[in-house]
Amino acid sequence: MMPILENLKKQFDQFVNTSKDDNEEDFIPCTEHLQISNPPYFHANAETVAKQTLSPNTPVPFADIYKTAYTHGLEKTYALETVNVNSIRKLNTSTPTKISSSVSETVSEVTIHEKQQLEFDFGPGFRNWISPIFLDEPIHILGLSQHAEKCLEKNGKCLIQDLLKADTQDLIFLKGMGQGHIDEIQQTLKKYVKNRSTERDYSLGWGSWIKSLVGAYDRKKSYVFLEKFDLNELLSLSPAENVEVRRLNTQKKEEWYLDVKKFCTSPAKSESVHQRMQEVVEAFIKPWMQNRSGIATLQELKERFQKISYSFKIAHSASNFFNELFYDNQFCLATYLHEVGQGLFCVDQRTAEIYLHLTKKARSYFYSPKTNYKLDHLIQLLEKEEMKEWNHYARHDMQKMLRLSPFFSVRKGMSHQLEIRLN
């Protein structure tokens, strides 16, 4: 039987070969439609696309298209069957990563326009920076979801600095904290801390300071409280909360104001405000005054207050906020300086003593109210008298003290030189 079948196969092959025209080409299906637009069910893999892009005019054999062009999209899933089990490694959980590590990649230091700080820390008087204030802000400022916020508060993470110090591994094992909440915290924190230094502040963020004082209290009450100081823009309300606040009467607003004021002026918060303000004066005010003969007027201090502020827009309102709540309507920075006259302050006790000594000596030269001297001549007389007691003061410092003193009036005379007389 087998020889008969083999003989028939040979005869059939001879018949096919002899009947085929020598000039006739093999039939190749047209695939130009594949290059124009693919139907929704067509998924071309990399090999087919490469062939079409390299030689778009050359027809592709039907066998290649049949084997490679159509796919069910599960090749990567089926490829897992060929994975070498020995190449799989365990996750390394021995070294937990901090949230701040991902945040620090986008945090850039604030541009420093002043002179570079020395590498050695010689104390507050030689610094031109303070510790960042925004780290003391509550997590309510971030606007996290209610579930994530409550979960963090239950575990004692109430401030932004607590989140920066937290380990990602610790957050994973918190009850109710999922990966979605961790991603939300990291993204929100990264956006909020962007372009801020987590180590040093070279300007004063009054807005962050105020939010650290009232941010942990009820948001609607804090909003009403800050309205009196024109600082309510620091907090944001939802549309429903905004409508509720607008419908409040004057008596209710006054009650809320007193509640928040009592919360802000608690002994613990008052002490922290005084400590922080002392740090501000030591870093930004006293070094500046020492470069200006150690003496400044109240107006100059207010101008300096605005200059060191991160935002000029709220500097005046922030000054009123601290003056009224913590300093009995006195200028907050002046409390830590030595007042030697009405609206005149010295940087320390020694400078104040020198000022009082020089002004007393200078007044002794005016034997009548109409007596006047050239300013340089009076300074020469004072220098000669002080040299007898082995005291020496810089001429520039003496001139500034006499000009700023409320006891004297310094004007340009007929000789186009400065003249001094009693007020």
Coordinates of C-alpha atoms in Angstrom, one line a residue:
M1 CA 0.0 0.0 0.0
M2 CA 2.8 2.4 0.9
P3 CA 4.6 2.1 -2.4
I4 CA 1.4 2.9 -4.3
L5 CA 0.9 6.1 -2.3
E6 CA 4.5 7.2 -2.8
N7 CA 4.2 6.7 -6.5
L8 CA 1.0 8.7 -6.7
K9 CA 2.7 11.6 -4.7
K10 CA 5.6 11.7 -7.2
Q11 CA 3.2 11.8 -10.1
F12 CA 1.2 14.7 -8.5
D13 CA 4.4 16.7 -7.9
Q14 CA 5.5 16.3 -11.5
F15 CA 2.1 17.4 -12.7
V16 CA 2.2 20.5 -10.6
N17 CA 5.7 21.5 -11.6
T18 CA 5.1 21.1 -15.3
S19 CA 1.8 23.0 -15.3
K20 CA 3.2 26.0 -13.5
D21 CA 4.3 28.9 -15.6
D22 CA 8.0 29.8 -15.2
N23 CA 7.2 33.6 -15.4
E24 CA 4.5 33.5 -12.8
E25 CA 5.3 34.9 -9.4
D26 CA 4.2 33.5 -6.0
F27 CA 1.1 35.0 -4.7
I28 CA 1.7 37.4 -1.8
P29 CA -1.2 39.1 -0.1
C30 CA -1.4 42.8 -0.1
T31 CA -0.6 44.4 3.3
E32 CA -0.7 48.0 2.5
H33 CA -3.8 48.5 4.6
L34 CA -1.7 47.6 7.6
Q35 CA 0.5 50.6 7.1
I36 CA -2.3 53.1 6.7
S37 CA -4.6 52.3 9.7
N38 CA -4.9 49.3 11.8
P39 CA -8.4 47.9 12.9
P40 CA -9.3 48.0 16.6
Y41 CA -8.5 44.3 17.0
F42 CA -5.1 44.6 15.4
H43 CA -2.1 44.7 17.7
A44 CA 1.2 44.9 15.8
N45 CA 4.3 43.9 17.9
A46 CA 7.7 45.5 17.7
E47 CA 9.0 43.1 15.0
T48 CA 6.2 43.8 12.6
V49 CA 6.3 47.6 13.2
A50 CA 10.1 47.6 12.6
K51 CA 9.7 45.8 9.3
Q52 CA 7.0 48.2 8.1
T53 CA 8.9 51.3 9.1
L54 CA 12.2 50.2 7.7
S55 CA 10.8 49.1 4.3
P56 CA 7.3 50.5 3.9
N57 CA 7.0 49.7 0.2
T58 CA 8.2 46.1 0.5
P59 CA 5.3 43.7 1.0
V60 CA 5.5 41.5 4.1
P61 CA 5.0 37.8 3.7
F62 CA 1.7 36.6 4.9
A63 CA 3.3 34.0 7.1
D64 CA 5.2 36.6 9.1
I65 CA 2.0 38.7 9.6
Y66 CA 0.0 35.6 10.7
K67 CA 2.6 34.6 13.2
T68 CA 3.5 38.1 14.7
A69 CA 0.7 40.6 13.9
Y70 CA -2.1 39.3 16.0
T71 CA -1.9 39.1 19.8
H72 CA -4.2 38.7 22.7
G73 CA -2.2 41.0 25.0
L74 CA -1.2 38.4 27.6
E75 CA 2.3 37.7 26.4
K76 CA 3.9 39.4 29.4
T77 CA 1.6 37.5 31.8
Y78 CA 2.5 34.1 30.2
A79 CA 6.1 35.1 30.2
L80 CA 6.1 34.7 34.0
E81 CA 6.1 31.0 33.5
T82 CA 9.7 31.2 32.3
V83 CA 10.9 33.3 35.3
N84 CA 13.8 31.8 37.1
V85 CA 12.7 31.4 40.7
N86 CA 16.3 31.6 42.0
S87 CA 16.6 35.2 40.6
I88 CA 13.8 36.5 42.8
R89 CA 15.0 38.5 45.8
K90 CA 13.2 39.5 49.0
L91 CA 12.3 43.1 49.8
N92 CA 14.9 44.8 52.0
T93 CA 13.0 46.1 55.1
S94 CA 16.0 46.4 57.4
T95 CA 16.6 50.0 56.5
P96 CA 13.4 52.0 56.6
T97 CA 13.3 55.1 54.5
K98 CA 12.0 58.4 55.8
I99 CA 9.4 60.5 54.1
S100 CA 11.8 63.4 54.2
S101 CA 14.2 61.5 51.9
S102 CA 11.8 61.7 49.0
V103 CA 10.9 65.3 49.9
S104 CA 14.5 66.5 50.2
E105 CA 15.1 65.7 46.5
T106 CA 12.8 68.6 45.6
V107 CA 13.7 70.9 48.5
S108 CA 16.1 73.6 47.4
E109 CA 17.8 76.1 49.7
V110 CA 16.4 79.7 49.6
T111 CA 18.7 82.0 47.7
I112 CA 21.0 83.8 50.1
H113 CA 21.7 87.4 49.0
E114 CA 23.7 88.2 52.2
K115 CA 27.2 87.2 52.9
Q116 CA 28.0 83.6 53.4
Q117 CA 27.7 82.2 56.9
L118 CA 30.9 80.9 58.6
E119 CA 31.2 77.1 59.0
F120 CA 31.6 77.5 62.8
D121 CA 28.6 78.4 64.9
F122 CA 29.6 81.1 67.3
G123 CA 26.2 81.7 68.7
P124 CA 23.0 83.6 67.9
G125 CA 24.8 87.0 67.6
F126 CA 26.8 85.8 64.6
R127 CA 24.1 84.1 62.7
N128 CA 21.9 85.5 59.9
W129 CA 19.3 82.7 60.0
I130 CA 16.8 81.0 62.4
S131 CA 15.4 77.6 62.5
P132 CA 12.5 77.1 60.1
I133 CA 9.1 78.2 61.5
F134 CA 6.9 76.3 59.1
L135 CA 8.0 73.0 60.7
D136 CA 5.8 73.9 63.7
E137 CA 2.7 74.2 61.5
P138 CA 0.0 71.6 62.2
I139 CA -0.9 69.0 59.6
H140 CA -4.3 70.6 59.1
I141 CA -2.6 73.1 56.9
L142 CA -1.7 70.4 54.3
G143 CA -5.4 69.7 53.5
L144 CA -5.1 65.9 53.7
S145 CA -8.1 63.6 53.6
Q146 CA -10.0 63.3 56.8
H147 CA -9.2 59.7 57.2
A148 CA -5.4 60.2 56.8
E149 CA -5.4 63.2 59.1
K150 CA -7.2 61.4 61.9
C151 CA -5.0 58.4 61.5
L152 CA -1.9 60.6 61.9
E153 CA -3.2 62.5 64.9
K154 CA -4.1 59.2 66.7
N155 CA -0.5 58.2 66.4
G156 CA 1.0 61.5 67.7
K157 CA 2.0 63.0 64.3
C158 CA 0.4 66.4 64.5
L159 CA 3.1 68.7 63.1
I160 CA 4.8 68.9 59.7
Q161 CA 8.2 68.2 61.3
D162 CA 6.7 64.9 62.7
L163 CA 5.9 63.8 59.1
L164 CA 9.4 64.7 57.9
K165 CA 10.9 62.6 60.6
A166 CA 8.5 59.7 60.2
D167 CA 9.6 56.4 58.6
T168 CA 7.6 55.0 55.7
Q169 CA 7.7 51.6 57.3
D170 CA 6.1 53.0 60.5
L171 CA 3.3 54.5 58.5
I172 CA 2.6 51.3 56.7
F173 CA 1.9 49.4 60.0
L174 CA -0.5 52.1 61.3
K175 CA -4.0 50.9 61.6
G176 CA -6.1 52.2 58.7
M177 CA -3.2 53.6 56.8
G178 CA -3.0 52.2 53.3
Q179 CA -0.5 52.8 50.5
G180 CA -2.9 55.3 48.9
H181 CA -2.8 57.4 52.1
I182 CA 1.0 57.2 52.2
D183 CA 1.3 58.4 48.6
E184 CA -1.1 61.2 49.4
I185 CA 1.0 62.3 52.4
Q186 CA 4.2 62.2 50.4
Q187 CA 2.9 64.1 47.4
T188 CA 1.2 66.8 49.5
L189 CA 4.2 67.2 51.8
K190 CA 6.6 67.4 48.8
K191 CA 4.4 70.1 47.2
Y192 CA 4.2 72.1 50.5
V193 CA 7.9 71.9 51.4
K194 CA 9.0 72.7 47.8
N195 CA 11.6 75.5 47.6
R196 CA 11.8 75.7 51.4
S197 CA 14.8 74.9 53.5
T198 CA 14.2 72.4 56.3
E199 CA 17.4 73.5 58.2
R200 CA 17.7 77.3 58.0
D201 CA 15.5 80.3 57.4
Y202 CA 17.1 83.5 56.1
S203 CA 13.9 85.4 56.2
L204 CA 10.9 85.5 58.6
G205 CA 7.7 83.7 57.6
W206 CA 5.1 85.5 59.7
G207 CA 2.3 83.6 57.9
S208 CA 3.8 80.2 58.9
W209 CA 4.3 81.5 62.5
I210 CA 0.6 82.6 62.8
K211 CA -0.6 79.3 61.3
S212 CA 1.4 77.4 63.8
L213 CA -0.4 79.2 66.6
V214 CA -4.0 79.0 65.3
G215 CA -3.9 76.2 62.8
A216 CA -4.6 73.4 65.3
Y217 CA -7.8 75.1 66.5
D218 CA -11.2 75.0 64.8
R219 CA -10.7 76.3 61.3
K220 CA -13.9 78.4 61.1
K221 CA -13.2 80.0 64.4
S222 CA -9.6 80.7 63.5
Y223 CA -10.8 82.2 60.2
V224 CA -13.1 84.6 62.1
F225 CA -10.3 85.4 64.6
L226 CA -7.8 86.3 61.9
E227 CA -10.4 88.6 60.1
K228 CA -9.8 91.2 62.8
F229 CA -6.1 91.4 61.8
D230 CA -6.8 91.1 58.1
L231 CA -5.0 87.8 58.0
N232 CA -7.9 85.5 57.2
E233 CA -6.3 84.7 53.8
L234 CA -3.8 82.4 55.6
L235 CA -6.6 79.9 56.1
S236 CA -8.9 78.5 53.4
L237 CA -12.5 77.4 54.0
S238 CA -14.8 75.2 52.0
P239 CA -17.8 76.8 50.2
A240 CA -20.2 75.5 52.9
E241 CA -18.0 76.8 55.7
N242 CA -17.6 80.2 54.0
V243 CA -21.4 80.5 53.8
E244 CA -21.7 79.6 57.4
V245 CA -19.2 82.2 58.5
R246 CA -20.9 84.9 56.5
R247 CA -24.2 84.2 58.2
L248 CA -22.7 84.7 61.7
N249 CA -23.9 87.7 63.7
T250 CA -21.5 90.1 65.5
Q251 CA -22.1 88.5 68.9
K252 CA -21.2 85.0 67.7
K253 CA -18.1 86.3 66.0
E254 CA -17.0 88.0 69.2
E255 CA -17.4 84.7 71.1
W256 CA -15.4 82.9 68.6
Y257 CA -12.7 85.6 68.7
L258 CA -12.4 85.3 72.5
D259 CA -12.2 81.5 72.3
V260 CA -9.3 81.5 69.8
K261 CA -7.6 84.4 71.7
K262 CA -7.6 82.3 74.9
F263 CA -6.2 79.4 73.0
C264 CA -3.4 81.4 71.4
T265 CA -2.4 83.3 74.5
S266 CA -2.0 80.2 76.7
P267 CA 1.1 80.2 78.9
A268 CA 2.8 77.6 76.9
K269 CA 2.2 79.4 73.6
S270 CA 3.2 82.8 75.0
E271 CA 6.5 81.4 76.2
S272 CA 7.2 79.8 72.8
V273 CA 6.4 83.1 71.1
H274 CA 8.8 85.1 73.4
Q275 CA 11.6 82.5 72.8
R276 CA 11.1 82.6 69.1
M277 CA 11.0 86.4 69.0
Q278 CA 14.2 86.6 71.0
E279 CA 15.8 84.3 68.4
V280 CA 14.6 86.7 65.7
V281 CA 16.1 89.7 67.4
E282 CA 19.4 88.0 68.0
A283 CA 19.7 86.8 64.4
F284 CA 18.3 89.7 62.3
I285 CA 18.0 92.9 64.5
K286 CA 21.1 93.1 66.8
P287 CA 23.7 92.4 64.1
W288 CA 22.1 94.9 61.9
M289 CA 22.1 97.5 64.7
Q290 CA 25.7 96.9 65.6
N291 CA 26.7 97.8 62.0
R292 CA 24.8 101.0 62.5
S293 CA 26.6 102.3 65.6
G294 CA 24.3 100.2 67.9
I295 CA 21.4 102.6 67.9
A296 CA 18.2 102.9 65.9
T297 CA 14.8 104.7 65.9
L298 CA 11.4 103.1 66.1
Q299 CA 10.7 103.9 62.5
E300 CA 14.0 102.2 61.4
L301 CA 13.1 99.1 63.4
K302 CA 9.7 98.9 61.7
E303 CA 11.3 99.2 58.3
R304 CA 13.7 96.4 59.3
F305 CA 10.8 94.3 60.4
Q306 CA 9.3 94.5 56.9
K307 CA 12.6 93.9 55.2
I308 CA 13.3 90.6 57.0
S309 CA 9.8 89.4 56.3
Y310 CA 9.2 86.7 53.8
S311 CA 6.1 88.4 52.6
F312 CA 5.8 92.2 52.6
K313 CA 2.1 92.0 52.1
I314 CA 1.3 90.7 55.6
A315 CA 4.2 92.2 57.5
H316 CA 2.2 95.1 58.9
S317 CA -0.8 92.9 59.8
A318 CA 1.5 90.4 61.5
S319 CA 3.1 93.1 63.5
N320 CA -0.3 94.2 64.8
F321 CA -1.2 90.6 65.6
F322 CA 1.8 90.0 67.8
N323 CA 1.8 93.5 69.4
E324 CA -1.8 93.2 70.5
L325 CA -1.8 89.6 71.7
F326 CA 1.6 89.2 73.3
Y327 CA 3.2 92.6 73.9
D328 CA 0.4 94.9 75.2
N329 CA 0.3 96.9 72.0
Q330 CA 4.0 97.7 72.2
F331 CA 6.3 97.0 69.2
C332 CA 7.4 93.4 69.5
L333 CA 11.0 93.8 68.5
A334 CA 11.6 96.8 70.9
T335 CA 10.9 94.7 73.9
Y336 CA 14.3 93.0 73.6
L337 CA 16.2 96.2 73.2
H338 CA 17.2 99.1 75.5
E339 CA 15.1 102.2 75.2
V340 CA 17.1 105.3 75.9
G341 CA 14.6 107.9 74.7
Q342 CA 11.2 108.3 73.1
G343 CA 11.4 106.1 70.0
L344 CA 15.1 105.5 70.4
F345 CA 16.7 102.1 71.2
C346 CA 20.2 100.8 71.8
V347 CA 21.4 97.3 71.0
D348 CA 22.7 96.5 74.5
Q349 CA 23.3 98.0 77.9
R350 CA 26.9 99.2 77.2
T351 CA 25.8 101.1 74.1
A352 CA 22.9 102.7 76.1
E353 CA 25.4 103.8 78.8
I354 CA 27.7 105.3 76.2
Y355 CA 24.8 107.2 74.6
L356 CA 23.6 108.6 77.9
H357 CA 27.1 109.6 78.9
L358 CA 27.9 111.4 75.6
T359 CA 24.5 113.3 75.4
K360 CA 25.0 114.4 79.0
K361 CA 28.5 115.7 78.2
A362 CA 27.3 117.4 75.1
R363 CA 24.5 119.3 76.8
S364 CA 27.0 120.8 79.3
Y365 CA 28.5 122.8 76.4
F366 CA 25.3 124.6 75.7
Y367 CA 25.2 127.4 78.3
S368 CA 22.1 129.1 76.7
P369 CA 19.3 127.9 74.4
K370 CA 20.6 130.0 71.5
T371 CA 24.1 128.5 71.6
N372 CA 25.0 126.5 68.5
Y373 CA 28.1 124.6 67.4
K374 CA 29.3 123.1 64.2
L375 CA 28.8 119.4 64.7
D376 CA 32.4 118.5 63.9
H377 CA 33.7 121.1 66.3
L378 CA 31.5 119.8 69.2
I379 CA 32.7 116.2 68.5
Q380 CA 36.3 117.4 68.7
L381 CA 35.6 119.0 72.1
L382 CA 34.0 115.8 73.3
E383 CA 36.9 113.7 72.0
K384 CA 39.5 115.8 73.9
E385 CA 37.5 115.6 77.1
E386 CA 37.1 111.8 76.8
M387 CA 40.8 111.3 76.1
K388 CA 41.5 112.6 79.5
E389 CA 39.6 109.6 81.0
W390 CA 41.2 107.3 78.4
N391 CA 37.9 106.8 76.6
H392 CA 37.7 106.6 72.9
Y393 CA 34.7 106.4 70.7
A394 CA 34.4 106.3 67.0
R395 CA 33.7 109.7 65.4
H396 CA 30.9 108.2 63.2
D397 CA 29.2 106.6 66.3
M398 CA 29.3 109.9 68.2
Q399 CA 27.9 111.8 65.3
K400 CA 25.0 109.4 64.8
M401 CA 24.1 109.4 68.5
L402 CA 24.0 113.2 68.6
R403 CA 21.9 113.4 65.4
L404 CA 19.4 110.8 66.6
S405 CA 19.1 112.2 70.2
P406 CA 15.9 114.0 70.9
F407 CA 17.8 116.6 73.0
F408 CA 19.5 118.2 69.9
S409 CA 18.6 119.5 66.5
V410 CA 21.1 119.1 63.7
R411 CA 20.7 121.1 60.5
K412 CA 22.8 122.5 57.7
G413 CA 23.8 126.1 58.4
M414 CA 24.7 129.0 56.2
S415 CA 28.2 127.7 55.8
H416 CA 26.8 124.4 54.3
Q417 CA 28.0 122.5 57.3
L418 CA 26.0 120.7 59.9
E419 CA 25.2 122.7 63.0
I420 CA 23.8 121.5 66.3
R421 CA 21.7 123.2 68.9
L422 CA 19.4 122.3 71.7
N423 CA 15.8 121.4 71.0

